[in-house]
Amino acid sequence: MELGNLVEARKELDLVQATHKTNPDVLEVRWVLSAREENWEGALQLARELIHAAPGRSSGWLHQSYALRRVPDGGVKKAWAALLPVFDKFPREPIISYNLSCYACQMQQMEAARVWLKRALFIGGKEKYKRMALQDHDLEPLWEEIKKL
């Protein structure tokens, strides 16, 4: 997968023994592969399996919202609704606040977008998340404000 050969990566993943297919690390790799293939229905299913296998990992919840945004019957509102309650489970995970900021901005909820972004900057480090935000088209409506932070 690191070499960009998704077909070979899929073949190698298929060799994983059935007893390990629900291992959270295996599910993570399978999710990344499905996302790179833009198989969002499959990615959503894998995210839900990861949540079931490891509910204490924030990545499963993040993957679920990311895939929900992209499945045919999904969208930003569904991604937002799925991720919002997760903040209470992982209040120190900056990418959750960051993604909520992106979703709020895309739903034209600018004040909420600002609040969530400031939270991400505080939790995860101002410079790191500011750089990310200034490259993220989801947050483009706020770029001029973000530059001044």
Coordinates of N, CA and C in Angstrom, one line a residue:
M1 N 0.8 -1.2 0.0 CA 0.0 0.0 0.0 C 0.9 1.3 0.0
E2 N 2.0 1.2 0.7 CA 2.9 2.3 0.8 C 3.5 2.7 -0.6
L3 N 3.6 1.7 -1.4 CA 4.1 1.9 -2.8 C 3.1 2.3 -3.8
G4 N 1.8 2.4 -3.3 CA 0.7 2.8 -4.1 C 0.1 1.7 -5.0
N5 N 0.5 0.5 -4.7 CA -0.1 -0.6 -5.5 C -1.2 -1.2 -4.7
L6 N -2.4 -0.7 -4.9 CA -3.6 -1.1 -4.1 C -4.0 -2.5 -4.4
V7 N -3.8 -3.0 -5.6 CA -4.2 -4.4 -5.9 C -3.4 -5.4 -5.1
E8 N -2.0 -5.1 -5.1 CA -1.2 -6.0 -4.3 C -1.4 -5.9 -2.8
A9 N -1.7 -4.7 -2.4 CA -2.1 -4.5 -0.9 C -3.3 -5.3 -0.6
R10 N -4.3 -5.2 -1.4 CA -5.5 -6.0 -1.2 C -5.3 -7.5 -1.1
K11 N -4.4 -8.0 -2.1 CA -4.1 -9.4 -2.1 C -3.4 -9.8 -0.8
E12 N -2.5 -9.0 -0.3 CA -1.8 -9.3 1.0 C -2.7 -9.3 2.1
L13 N -3.7 -8.3 2.2 CA -4.7 -8.3 3.2 C -5.6 -9.5 3.2
D14 N -5.8 -10.0 2.0 CA -6.7 -11.2 1.9 C -6.0 -12.4 2.5
L15 N -4.7 -12.4 2.7 CA -4.0 -13.5 3.3 C -4.0 -13.5 4.8
V16 N -4.5 -12.5 5.4 CA -4.6 -12.4 6.8 C -5.6 -13.5 7.3
Q17 N -5.2 -14.3 8.3 CA -6.0 -15.4 8.7 C -7.3 -14.9 9.3
A18 N -8.4 -15.7 9.1 CA -9.7 -15.3 9.5 C -9.8 -14.9 11.0
T19 N -9.0 -15.5 11.8 CA -9.0 -15.2 13.3 C -8.4 -13.8 13.5
H20 N -7.7 -13.2 12.6 CA -7.2 -11.9 12.8 C -7.9 -10.8 12.0
K21 N -8.9 -11.1 11.2 CA -9.6 -10.1 10.4 C -10.3 -9.1 11.2
T22 N -10.7 -9.3 12.4 CA -11.3 -8.3 13.2 C -10.3 -7.6 14.2
N23 N -9.1 -7.9 14.1 CA -8.1 -7.2 14.8 C -8.1 -5.7 14.5
P24 N -8.2 -4.8 15.4 CA -8.3 -3.4 15.1 C -7.2 -2.9 14.2
D25 N -6.0 -3.4 14.3 CA -4.9 -2.9 13.4 C -5.2 -3.4 12.0
V26 N -5.7 -4.6 11.8 CA -6.0 -5.1 10.5 C -7.2 -4.2 9.9
L27 N -8.2 -4.0 10.7 CA -9.4 -3.2 10.3 C -8.9 -1.8 9.9
E28 N -8.0 -1.2 10.6 CA -7.4 0.1 10.3 C -6.8 0.1 8.8
V29 N -6.0 -0.9 8.6 CA -5.3 -1.0 7.3 C -6.4 -1.2 6.2
R30 N -7.3 -2.1 6.5 CA -8.4 -2.3 5.5 C -9.2 -1.0 5.2
W31 N -9.4 -0.2 6.2 CA -10.2 1.0 6.0 C -9.4 2.0 5.1
V32 N -8.1 2.1 5.4 CA -7.2 3.0 4.6 C -7.2 2.6 3.2
L33 N -7.2 1.3 3.0 CA -7.2 0.7 1.6 C -8.5 1.1 0.9
S34 N -9.6 0.8 1.6 CA -10.9 1.1 1.0 C -11.1 2.6 0.7
A35 N -10.5 3.5 1.6 CA -10.6 4.9 1.4 C -9.8 5.3 0.2
R36 N -8.6 4.7 0.0 CA -7.8 5.1 -1.1 C -8.4 4.6 -2.4
E37 N -9.2 3.5 -2.3 CA -9.9 3.0 -3.5 C -11.2 3.8 -3.7
E38 N -11.5 4.7 -2.8 CA -12.8 5.5 -2.8 C -14.0 4.5 -2.7
N39 N -13.9 3.4 -2.0 CA -15.0 2.5 -1.8 C -15.6 2.9 -0.4
W40 N -16.4 3.9 -0.5 CA -16.9 4.5 0.8 C -17.9 3.7 1.5
E41 N -18.7 2.9 0.8 CA -19.6 2.0 1.5 C -18.8 0.9 2.3
G42 N -17.8 0.4 1.6 CA -16.9 -0.6 2.3 C -16.2 0.1 3.4
A43 N -15.7 1.3 3.2 CA -15.0 2.0 4.3 C -15.9 2.2 5.5
L44 N -17.1 2.6 5.2 CA -18.1 2.8 6.3 C -18.3 1.5 7.1
Q45 N -18.5 0.4 6.4 CA -18.7 -0.9 7.1 C -17.4 -1.2 8.0
L46 N -16.3 -1.0 7.4 CA -15.0 -1.3 8.2 C -14.9 -0.4 9.4
A47 N -15.3 0.9 9.2 CA -15.2 1.8 10.4 C -16.1 1.4 11.5
R48 N -17.3 0.9 11.1 CA -18.2 0.4 12.1 C -17.7 -0.9 12.8
E49 N -17.1 -1.7 12.0 CA -16.5 -2.9 12.6 C -15.3 -2.5 13.6
L50 N -14.6 -1.5 13.2 CA -13.5 -1.0 14.1 C -14.1 -0.4 15.4
I51 N -15.2 0.3 15.2 CA -15.8 0.9 16.4 C -16.3 -0.3 17.4
H52 N -16.8 -1.3 16.8 CA -17.3 -2.5 17.6 C -16.1 -3.2 18.2
A53 N -15.0 -3.4 17.5 CA -13.8 -4.1 18.0 C -13.0 -3.3 19.0
A54 N -13.0 -1.9 18.8 CA -12.1 -1.1 19.6 C -12.8 0.3 19.9
P55 N -13.9 0.3 20.6 CA -14.6 1.5 20.9 C -13.8 2.6 21.5
G56 N -12.7 2.2 22.2 CA -11.8 3.2 22.8 C -10.8 3.9 21.9
R57 N -10.9 3.5 20.6 CA -10.0 4.1 19.6 C -10.8 5.2 18.9
S58 N -10.3 6.4 18.9 CA -11.0 7.5 18.2 C -11.0 7.3 16.7
S59 N -10.0 6.6 16.2 CA -9.9 6.5 14.7 C -11.2 5.8 14.1
G60 N -11.7 4.9 14.7 CA -12.9 4.2 14.1 C -14.1 5.2 14.0
W61 N -14.3 6.1 15.0 CA -15.3 7.1 15.0 C -15.0 8.1 13.9
L62 N -13.7 8.5 13.8 CA -13.3 9.5 12.8 C -13.5 8.9 11.4
H63 N -13.1 7.6 11.2 CA -13.3 7.0 9.9 C -14.7 6.9 9.5
Q64 N -15.6 6.6 10.5 CA -17.0 6.5 10.2 C -17.6 7.8 9.7
S65 N -17.2 8.9 10.4 CA -17.7 10.2 9.9 C -17.2 10.6 8.5
Y66 N -15.9 10.3 8.3 CA -15.3 10.6 7.0 C -16.0 9.9 5.9
A67 N -16.3 8.6 6.1 CA -16.9 7.8 5.1 C -18.4 8.2 5.0
L68 N -19.1 8.5 6.1 CA -20.5 9.0 6.0 C -20.6 10.2 5.1
R69 N -19.6 11.0 5.2 CA -19.7 12.2 4.3 C -19.7 11.9 2.8
R70 N -19.1 10.8 2.5 CA -18.8 10.4 1.1 C -19.7 9.3 0.5
V71 N -20.4 8.6 1.4 CA -21.3 7.6 0.8 C -22.5 8.2 0.1
P72 N -23.1 7.5 -0.9 CA -24.2 8.2 -1.7 C -25.3 8.7 -0.9
D73 N -25.7 8.1 0.2 CA -26.8 8.6 1.0 C -26.4 9.4 2.2
G74 N -25.1 9.8 2.2 CA -24.5 10.5 3.4 C -24.5 12.0 3.1
G75 N -23.4 12.6 3.6 CA -23.2 14.0 3.4 C -22.6 14.6 4.7
V76 N -22.4 15.9 4.6 CA -21.8 16.6 5.7 C -22.6 16.6 7.0
K77 N -23.9 16.7 6.9 CA -24.8 16.7 8.0 C -24.8 15.3 8.8
K78 N -24.7 14.3 8.0 CA -24.6 12.9 8.6 C -23.3 12.7 9.3
A79 N -22.2 13.2 8.7 CA -20.9 13.1 9.2 C -20.9 13.9 10.5
W80 N -21.4 15.1 10.5 CA -21.5 16.0 11.7 C -22.2 15.3 12.8
A81 N -23.4 14.8 12.5 CA -24.2 14.1 13.5 C -23.6 12.9 14.1
A82 N -22.8 12.2 13.3 CA -22.1 11.0 13.9 C -20.9 11.4 14.7
L83 N -20.2 12.5 14.4 CA -19.0 12.8 15.1 C -19.2 13.7 16.3
L84 N -20.2 14.5 16.3 CA -20.5 15.5 17.4 C -20.5 14.8 18.8
P85 N -21.2 13.7 19.0 CA -21.2 13.1 20.3 C -19.9 12.4 20.7
V86 N -19.0 12.2 19.7 CA -17.8 11.5 19.9 C -16.8 12.5 20.7
F87 N -17.0 13.8 20.5 CA -16.1 14.7 21.2 C -16.1 14.4 22.7
D88 N -17.3 14.1 23.3 CA -17.4 13.8 24.7 C -16.6 12.6 25.1
K89 N -16.4 11.6 24.2 CA -15.6 10.4 24.5 C -14.1 10.7 24.4
F90 N -13.7 11.6 23.5 CA -12.3 11.9 23.3 C -12.1 13.4 23.3
P91 N -12.3 14.1 24.4 CA -12.2 15.5 24.4 C -10.7 16.1 24.1
R92 N -9.7 15.2 24.2 CA -8.4 15.6 24.0 C -7.8 15.3 22.6
E93 N -8.7 14.8 21.8 CA -8.3 14.4 20.4 C -8.6 15.6 19.5
P94 N -7.5 16.3 19.1 CA -7.7 17.5 18.3 C -8.4 17.3 16.9
I95 N -8.1 16.2 16.3 CA -8.7 16.0 14.9 C -10.2 15.9 15.0
I96 N -10.8 15.5 16.1 CA -12.2 15.5 16.2 C -12.8 16.9 16.1
S97 N -12.2 17.8 16.9 CA -12.6 19.2 16.9 C -12.3 19.8 15.6
Y98 N -11.2 19.5 15.0 CA -10.9 20.0 13.6 C -11.9 19.6 12.6
N99 N -12.2 18.3 12.6 CA -13.2 17.8 11.6 C -14.6 18.4 11.9
L100 N -15.0 18.6 13.1 CA -16.2 19.3 13.4 C -16.2 20.7 12.9
S101 N -15.1 21.4 13.0 CA -14.9 22.7 12.4 C -15.2 22.7 10.9
C102 N -14.6 21.7 10.2 CA -14.7 21.6 8.8 C -16.2 21.4 8.4
Y103 N -16.9 20.5 9.1 CA -18.3 20.2 8.9 C -19.1 21.4 9.1
A104 N -18.9 22.1 10.2 CA -19.7 23.3 10.6 C -19.5 24.3 9.5
C105 N -18.3 24.5 9.0 CA -18.0 25.5 8.0 C -18.8 25.2 6.7
Q106 N -18.8 23.9 6.3 CA -19.4 23.5 5.1 C -21.0 23.6 5.3
M107 N -21.5 23.6 6.5 CA -22.9 23.7 6.7 C -23.3 25.2 6.9
Q108 N -22.3 26.1 6.7 CA -22.5 27.5 6.9 C -22.8 27.9 8.3
Q109 N -22.3 27.1 9.2 CA -22.4 27.5 10.7 C -21.1 28.0 11.1
M110 N -20.8 29.3 10.7 CA -19.5 29.9 10.8 C -19.0 30.0 12.3
E111 N -19.9 30.4 13.2 CA -19.5 30.6 14.6 C -19.1 29.3 15.2
A112 N -19.9 28.2 14.9 CA -19.5 26.9 15.4 C -18.2 26.5 14.8
A113 N -18.0 26.8 13.5 CA -16.7 26.4 12.9 C -15.6 27.1 13.6
R114 N -15.7 28.3 13.9 CA -14.7 29.1 14.6 C -14.4 28.4 16.0
V115 N -15.4 28.1 16.7 CA -15.3 27.6 18.1 C -14.6 26.2 18.0
W116 N -15.0 25.4 17.1 CA -14.4 24.0 17.0 C -12.9 24.2 16.5
L117 N -12.6 25.1 15.6 CA -11.3 25.2 15.2 C -10.4 25.8 16.3
K118 N -10.9 26.7 17.1 CA -10.1 27.2 18.2 C -9.8 26.1 19.2
R119 N -10.7 25.2 19.4 CA -10.5 24.1 20.3 C -9.4 23.2 19.7
A120 N -9.5 22.9 18.5 CA -8.4 22.1 17.8 C -7.1 22.7 18.0
L121 N -7.0 24.0 17.7 CA -5.7 24.7 17.9 C -5.2 24.6 19.3
F122 N -6.1 24.8 20.2 CA -5.7 24.7 21.6 C -5.2 23.3 22.0
I123 N -6.0 22.3 21.6 CA -5.7 20.9 22.0 C -4.5 20.4 21.3
G124 N -4.4 20.6 20.0 CA -3.4 20.0 19.1 C -2.2 20.8 18.8
G125 N -2.2 22.0 19.1 CA -1.0 22.9 18.8 C -1.4 23.9 17.7
K126 N -1.3 25.1 18.0 CA -1.7 26.2 17.1 C -1.1 26.1 15.8
E127 N 0.2 26.0 15.7 CA 0.9 26.1 14.4 C 0.6 24.9 13.5
K128 N 0.5 23.7 14.1 CA 0.2 22.5 13.3 C -1.2 22.6 12.7
Y129 N -2.1 22.9 13.5 CA -3.5 22.9 13.0 C -3.8 24.2 12.2
K130 N -3.1 25.3 12.4 CA -3.3 26.4 11.6 C -2.8 26.2 10.2
R131 N -1.6 25.5 10.1 CA -1.1 25.1 8.7 C -2.1 24.2 8.0
M132 N -2.6 23.2 8.7 CA -3.6 22.3 8.1 C -4.8 23.1 7.6
A133 N -5.3 24.0 8.5 CA -6.6 24.7 8.2 C -6.4 25.6 6.9
L134 N -5.2 26.1 6.8 CA -4.9 27.0 5.6 C -4.7 26.3 4.3
Q135 N -4.7 25.0 4.4 CA -4.6 24.1 3.2 C -5.9 23.3 3.0
D136 N -6.8 23.5 3.9 CA -8.1 22.7 3.8 C -9.2 23.5 3.2
H137 N -9.6 23.1 2.0 CA -10.7 23.8 1.3 C -12.0 23.8 2.0
D138 N -12.2 22.9 2.9 CA -13.5 22.9 3.8 C -13.5 24.2 4.6
L139 N -12.3 24.7 5.0 CA -12.3 25.9 5.8 C -11.9 27.2 5.0
E140 N -11.9 27.1 3.7 CA -11.6 28.2 2.9 C -12.3 29.5 3.3
P141 N -13.6 29.4 3.6 CA -14.3 30.7 4.0 C -13.7 31.4 5.2
L142 N -12.9 30.7 6.0 CA -12.3 31.3 7.2 C -10.8 31.5 7.0
W143 N -10.3 31.3 5.9 CA -8.8 31.5 5.7 C -8.3 32.8 6.1
E144 N -9.0 33.9 5.8 CA -8.5 35.2 6.1 C -8.4 35.4 7.6
E145 N -9.4 34.9 8.3 CA -9.4 34.9 9.8 C -8.3 34.0 10.4
I146 N -8.2 32.9 9.8 CA -7.2 31.9 10.3 C -5.8 32.5 10.2
K147 N -5.5 33.1 9.1 CA -4.2 33.7 8.9 C -3.8 34.7 10.0
K148 N -4.8 35.3 10.6 CA -4.5 36.3 11.6 C -4.4 35.7 13.0
L149 N -4.7 34.4 13.2 CA -4.6 33.8 14.5 C -3.1 33.6 15.0

